[in-house]
mmCIF file of C-alpha atoms in Angstrom:
data_model
loop_
_atom_site.group_PDB
_atom_site.id
_atom_site.type_symbol
_atom_site.label_atom_id
_atom_site.label_comp_id
_atom_site.label_asym_id
_atom_site.label_seq_id
_atom_site.Cartn_x
_atom_site.Cartn_y
_atom_site.Cartn_z
ATOM 1 C CA SER A 1 84.803 102.587 94.051
ATOM 2 C CA GLN A 2 83.244 100.496 96.763
ATOM 3 C CA THR A 3 82.080 101.914 100.081
ATOM 4 C CA ILE A 4 80.679 100.223 103.149
ATOM 5 C CA HIS A 5 78.485 102.040 105.641
ATOM 6 C CA GLN A 6 77.496 101.105 109.163
ATOM 7 C CA TRP A 7 75.226 102.863 111.584
ATOM 8 C CA PRO A 8 74.945 103.923 114.223
ATOM 9 C CA ALA A 9 78.571 104.573 115.145
ATOM 10 C CA THR A 10 77.902 104.219 118.867
ATOM 11 C CA LEU A 11 74.970 102.877 120.805
ATOM 12 C CA VAL A 12 74.115 102.539 124.477
ATOM 13 C CA GLN A 13 71.233 100.210 125.217
ATOM 14 C CA PRO A 14 69.676 98.795 128.396
ATOM 15 C CA VAL A 15 69.669 95.069 129.066
ATOM 16 C CA GLY A 16 66.603 93.440 127.557
ATOM 17 C CA SER A 17 66.080 96.045 124.852
ATOM 18 C CA PRO A 18 66.042 95.166 121.115
ATOM 19 C CA LEU A 19 68.865 95.860 118.694
ATOM 20 C CA SER A 20 69.113 96.616 115.013
ATOM 21 C CA LEU A 21 72.413 97.427 113.308
ATOM 22 C CA GLU A 22 72.540 98.119 109.619
ATOM 23 C CA CYS A 23 75.284 97.692 107.070
ATOM 24 C CA THR A 24 75.124 98.695 103.410
ATOM 25 C CA VAL A 25 77.641 98.345 100.629
ATOM 26 C CA GLU A 26 77.917 100.543 97.552
ATOM 27 C CA GLY A 27 79.723 100.015 94.287
ATOM 28 C CA THR A 28 79.572 96.232 94.067
ATOM 29 C CA SER A 29 77.080 93.487 93.303
ATOM 30 C CA ASN A 30 76.412 90.206 95.063
ATOM 31 C CA PRO A 31 79.097 90.612 97.702
ATOM 32 C CA ASN A 32 79.675 88.144 100.507
ATOM 33 C CA LEU A 33 78.734 89.946 103.706
ATOM 34 C CA TYR A 34 79.907 89.312 107.257
ATOM 35 C CA TRP A 35 79.147 90.386 110.814
ATOM 36 C CA TYR A 36 81.918 90.219 113.411
ATOM 37 C CA ARG A 37 82.039 91.142 117.068
ATOM 38 C CA GLN A 38 85.164 92.318 118.819
ATOM 39 C CA ALA A 39 85.215 92.440 122.596
ATOM 40 C CA ALA A 40 87.435 95.110 124.146
ATOM 41 C CA GLY A 41 91.080 94.279 123.491
ATOM 42 C CA ARG A 42 90.225 90.993 121.824
ATOM 43 C CA GLY A 43 90.141 89.421 118.375
ATOM 44 C CA LEU A 44 87.320 89.245 115.857
ATOM 45 C CA GLN A 45 84.593 86.678 116.315
ATOM 46 C CA LEU A 46 82.675 85.748 113.171
ATOM 47 C CA LEU A 47 78.944 85.912 113.930
ATOM 48 C CA PHE A 48 77.176 85.569 110.586
ATOM 49 C CA TYR A 49 77.984 85.499 106.919
ATOM 50 C CA SER A 50 75.860 85.658 103.797
ATOM 51 C CA VAL A 51 76.594 84.717 100.190
ATOM 52 C CA GLY A 52 73.292 86.072 98.830
ATOM 53 C CA ILE A 53 69.882 87.556 99.560
ATOM 54 C CA GLY A 54 68.097 85.603 102.250
ATOM 55 C CA GLN A 55 71.081 83.271 102.778
ATOM 56 C CA ILE A 56 72.486 83.503 106.283
ATOM 57 C CA SER A 57 74.981 81.212 107.984
ATOM 58 C CA SER A 58 75.381 81.441 111.727
ATOM 59 C CA GLU A 59 78.721 80.691 113.303
ATOM 60 C CA VAL A 60 77.905 81.155 116.979
ATOM 61 C CA PRO A 61 74.524 80.264 118.515
ATOM 62 C CA GLN A 62 73.359 83.164 120.652
ATOM 63 C CA ASN A 63 70.584 85.677 120.997
ATOM 64 C CA LEU A 64 71.581 87.527 117.829
ATOM 65 C CA SER A 65 70.172 87.074 114.338
ATOM 66 C CA ALA A 66 71.001 88.450 110.907
ATOM 67 C CA SER A 67 69.039 89.163 107.765
ATOM 68 C CA ARG A 68 69.873 90.189 104.223
ATOM 69 C CA PRO A 69 66.731 91.715 102.742
ATOM 70 C CA GLN A 70 68.580 93.237 99.772
ATOM 71 C CA ASP A 71 71.746 92.385 97.876
ATOM 72 C CA ARG A 72 73.848 95.059 99.554
ATOM 73 C CA GLN A 73 72.124 95.319 102.922
ATOM 74 C CA PHE A 74 72.970 93.261 105.979
ATOM 75 C CA ILE A 75 71.171 93.678 109.306
ATOM 76 C CA LEU A 76 72.127 92.397 112.749
ATOM 77 C CA SER A 77 69.323 92.116 115.282
ATOM 78 C CA SER A 78 68.460 91.012 118.757
ATOM 79 C CA LYS A 79 65.124 90.816 120.530
ATOM 80 C CA LYS A 80 66.643 91.155 124.004
ATOM 81 C CA LEU A 81 70.181 92.365 124.605
ATOM 82 C CA LEU A 82 72.434 90.829 127.247
ATOM 83 C CA LEU A 83 75.317 92.483 129.045
ATOM 84 C CA SER A 84 77.650 90.127 127.192
ATOM 85 C CA ASP A 85 76.492 91.561 123.863
ATOM 86 C CA SER A 86 78.591 94.680 124.455
ATOM 87 C CA GLY A 87 81.385 95.075 121.945
ATOM 88 C CA PHE A 88 82.534 96.519 118.667
ATOM 89 C CA TYR A 89 80.404 95.201 115.792
ATOM 90 C CA LEU A 90 82.024 95.172 112.396
ATOM 91 C CA CYS A 91 80.454 94.521 109.025
ATOM 92 C CA ALA A 92 82.665 93.398 106.161
ATOM 93 C CA TRP A 93 82.310 92.426 102.533
ATOM 94 C CA THR A 94 84.355 90.452 100.038
ATOM 95 C CA GLU A 95 84.383 89.755 96.355
ATOM 96 C CA THR A 96 86.103 86.795 94.786
ATOM 97 C CA SER A 97 89.521 88.135 95.733
ATOM 98 C CA ALA A 98 88.695 87.172 99.330
ATOM 99 C CA THR A 99 90.104 90.427 100.696
ATOM 100 C CA GLN A 100 87.813 91.658 103.452
ATOM 101 C CA TYR A 101 86.825 95.309 103.569
ATOM 102 C CA PHE A 102 85.515 96.438 106.917
ATOM 103 C CA GLY A 103 83.024 99.131 107.755
ATOM 104 C CA PRO A 104 83.721 101.734 110.451
ATOM 105 C CA GLY A 105 81.953 99.626 113.090
ATOM 106 C CA THR A 106 79.364 100.200 115.796
ATOM 107 C CA ARG A 107 80.404 100.399 119.429
ATOM 108 C CA LEU A 108 77.613 98.874 121.479
ATOM 109 C CA THR A 109 77.430 99.226 125.254
ATOM 110 C CA VAL A 110 74.747 97.290 127.063
ATOM 111 C CA LEU A 111 74.054 98.594 130.578
ATOM 112 C CA GLY B 1 86.358 73.523 114.116
ATOM 113 C CA GLN B 2 89.092 75.557 112.548
ATOM 114 C CA GLN B 3 91.266 77.579 114.873
ATOM 115 C CA VAL B 4 93.785 80.264 114.142
ATOM 116 C CA MET B 5 96.188 81.063 116.947
ATOM 117 C CA GLN B 6 98.416 84.081 117.087
ATOM 118 C CA ILE B 7 101.340 84.945 119.339
ATOM 119 C CA PRO B 8 102.390 86.966 121.155
ATOM 120 C CA GLN B 9 99.298 88.696 122.494
ATOM 121 C CA TYR B 10 101.230 91.885 123.284
ATOM 122 C CA GLN B 11 104.580 93.262 122.271
ATOM 123 C CA HIS B 12 106.223 96.408 123.575
ATOM 124 C CA VAL B 13 109.282 97.577 121.668
ATOM 125 C CA GLN B 14 111.524 100.580 121.554
ATOM 126 C CA GLU B 15 111.343 102.549 118.333
ATOM 127 C CA GLY B 16 113.877 101.095 115.927
ATOM 128 C CA GLU B 17 113.631 97.553 117.244
ATOM 129 C CA ASP B 18 112.212 94.731 115.135
ATOM 130 C CA PHE B 19 108.877 93.022 115.724
ATOM 131 C CA THR B 20 107.456 89.650 114.692
ATOM 132 C CA THR B 21 104.030 88.094 115.130
ATOM 133 C CA TYR B 22 103.253 84.461 114.371
ATOM 134 C CA CYS B 23 100.065 82.810 113.212
ATOM 135 C CA ASN B 24 99.241 79.091 113.294
ATOM 136 C CA SER B 25 96.222 77.291 111.925
ATOM 137 C CA SER B 26 94.865 73.918 112.977
ATOM 138 C CA THR B 27 94.096 73.137 109.317
ATOM 139 C CA THR B 28 95.650 73.848 105.932
ATOM 140 C CA LEU B 29 94.605 77.228 104.587
ATOM 141 C CA SER B 30 93.818 78.172 101.006
ATOM 142 C CA ASN B 31 95.284 81.585 101.733
ATOM 143 C CA ILE B 32 96.129 83.832 104.640
ATOM 144 C CA GLN B 33 95.575 87.525 105.059
ATOM 145 C CA TRP B 34 97.002 90.117 107.383
ATOM 146 C CA TYR B 35 95.172 93.138 108.745
ATOM 147 C CA LYS B 36 96.133 96.104 110.892
ATOM 148 C CA GLN B 37 93.772 97.787 113.311
ATOM 149 C CA ARG B 38 94.765 101.139 114.715
ATOM 150 C CA PRO B 39 93.461 102.006 118.203
ATOM 151 C CA GLY B 40 89.787 102.921 117.912
ATOM 152 C CA GLY B 41 89.639 101.977 114.244
ATOM 153 C CA HIS B 42 88.567 99.062 112.100
ATOM 154 C CA PRO B 43 90.808 96.373 110.578
ATOM 155 C CA VAL B 44 92.467 97.351 107.322
ATOM 156 C CA PHE B 45 93.735 94.811 104.827
ATOM 157 C CA LEU B 46 97.516 94.643 104.447
ATOM 158 C CA ILE B 47 98.283 91.646 102.263
ATOM 159 C CA GLN B 48 97.219 88.202 101.125
ATOM 160 C CA LEU B 49 99.490 85.177 100.729
ATOM 161 C CA VAL B 50 98.375 82.271 98.591
ATOM 162 C CA LYS B 51 101.308 80.086 97.605
ATOM 163 C CA SER B 52 103.165 77.640 99.807
ATOM 164 C CA GLY B 53 106.400 79.241 101.054
ATOM 165 C CA GLU B 54 105.433 82.646 99.668
ATOM 166 C CA VAL B 55 107.270 85.718 100.931
ATOM 167 C CA LYS B 56 106.051 89.254 100.267
ATOM 168 C CA LYS B 57 107.469 92.586 101.320
ATOM 169 C CA GLN B 58 105.886 95.971 101.844
ATOM 170 C CA LYS B 59 108.602 98.463 102.722
ATOM 171 C CA ARG B 60 109.629 97.484 106.285
ATOM 172 C CA LEU B 61 107.044 94.659 106.524
ATOM 173 C CA THR B 62 107.861 91.084 105.492
ATOM 174 C CA PHE B 63 105.131 88.451 105.299
ATOM 175 C CA GLN B 64 105.745 84.716 105.045
ATOM 176 C CA PHE B 65 103.445 81.766 104.388
ATOM 177 C CA GLY B 66 104.658 78.394 105.578
ATOM 178 C CA GLU B 67 105.416 75.470 103.288
ATOM 179 C CA ALA B 68 102.513 73.495 104.716
ATOM 180 C CA LYS B 69 100.209 76.524 104.446
ATOM 181 C CA LYS B 70 99.340 76.256 108.139
ATOM 182 C CA ASN B 71 101.457 79.051 109.545
ATOM 183 C CA SER B 72 102.473 82.568 108.720
ATOM 184 C CA SER B 73 104.487 85.425 110.131
ATOM 185 C CA LEU B 74 104.683 89.187 109.871
ATOM 186 C CA HIS B 75 108.023 90.857 110.582
ATOM 187 C CA ILE B 76 108.501 94.602 110.905
ATOM 188 C CA THR B 77 112.043 95.914 110.632
ATOM 189 C CA ALA B 78 113.021 99.020 112.591
ATOM 190 C CA THR B 79 109.616 99.819 114.058
ATOM 191 C CA GLN B 80 108.235 103.339 114.046
ATOM 192 C CA THR B 81 105.539 104.894 116.221
ATOM 193 C CA THR B 82 103.206 104.748 113.227
ATOM 194 C CA ASP B 83 103.347 100.938 113.446
ATOM 195 C CA VAL B 84 101.335 101.008 116.687
ATOM 196 C CA GLY B 85 98.183 98.915 116.479
ATOM 197 C CA THR B 86 96.919 95.364 116.538
ATOM 198 C CA TYR B 87 97.942 92.987 113.771
ATOM 199 C CA PHE B 88 95.595 90.164 112.851
ATOM 200 C CA CYS B 89 96.036 87.178 110.605
ATOM 201 C CA ALA B 90 92.985 85.568 109.025
ATOM 202 C CA GLY B 91 92.598 82.194 107.381
ATOM 203 C CA ASP B 92 90.127 81.759 104.544
ATOM 204 C CA ASN B 93 88.089 78.549 104.431
ATOM 205 C CA PHE B 94 85.357 78.541 101.796
ATOM 206 C CA ASN B 95 83.949 82.029 102.305
ATOM 207 C CA LYS B 96 84.501 81.963 106.063
ATOM 208 C CA PHE B 97 87.313 83.856 107.687
ATOM 209 C CA TYR B 98 88.877 82.846 110.965
ATOM 210 C CA PHE B 99 90.849 85.582 112.625
ATOM 211 C CA GLY B 100 93.683 85.116 115.031
ATOM 212 C CA SER B 101 93.397 86.821 118.391
ATOM 213 C CA GLY B 102 95.779 89.529 117.255
ATOM 214 C CA THR B 103 99.095 90.910 118.458
ATOM 215 C CA LYS B 104 98.959 94.345 119.980
ATOM 216 C CA LEU B 105 102.112 96.310 119.193
ATOM 217 C CA ASN B 106 103.174 99.278 121.257
ATOM 218 C CA VAL B 107 106.183 101.293 120.132
ATOM 219 C CA LYS B 108 107.929 103.598 122.579
ATOM 220 C CA PRO B 109 109.533 106.661 121.010
#
């Protein structure tokens, strides 16, 4: 069966520091991968999605970037965090069925 | 760009009362999905609707997809405290998913 991992689970970072969040998927090949951000009490904002290695589409221009160095690995990065980057970051994957399976998420607090 | 709107934002009900959340898209959708997010958790897939006018049921939950494939609803009959959470709809548009803002349901015992 398929499993999606995200780490870390929680993170507290100072403003201006770098960020790296990792997501890996097991039990599937060539999945579509997604990064979402959810502000407290709000909906899900699509940040990036990828249909293959090295292929990244950005939905919202901001100080975040994403990379897919391997088929089942998706990384979200920032060189300098802003206060507004705080939120719940969710990684998700889909196959052709289009059902999205979400990872456990990373709660990021920028102070 | 595509927008998916969801109402109401919050709903407080007494246990046993019914609950409905509505989802509207600015464009025609190939399919629509519904997710539930428990407090502190991540969204979990509930169902996908594909056909125009489709109606699906899961125990006390009834999902509908509009004839024009631009709107959808989720109805819960006789809510229970286990129904507490935020319900999201999501429209699929060529590998991209646009989520509604969610309806947060609180059920008083």
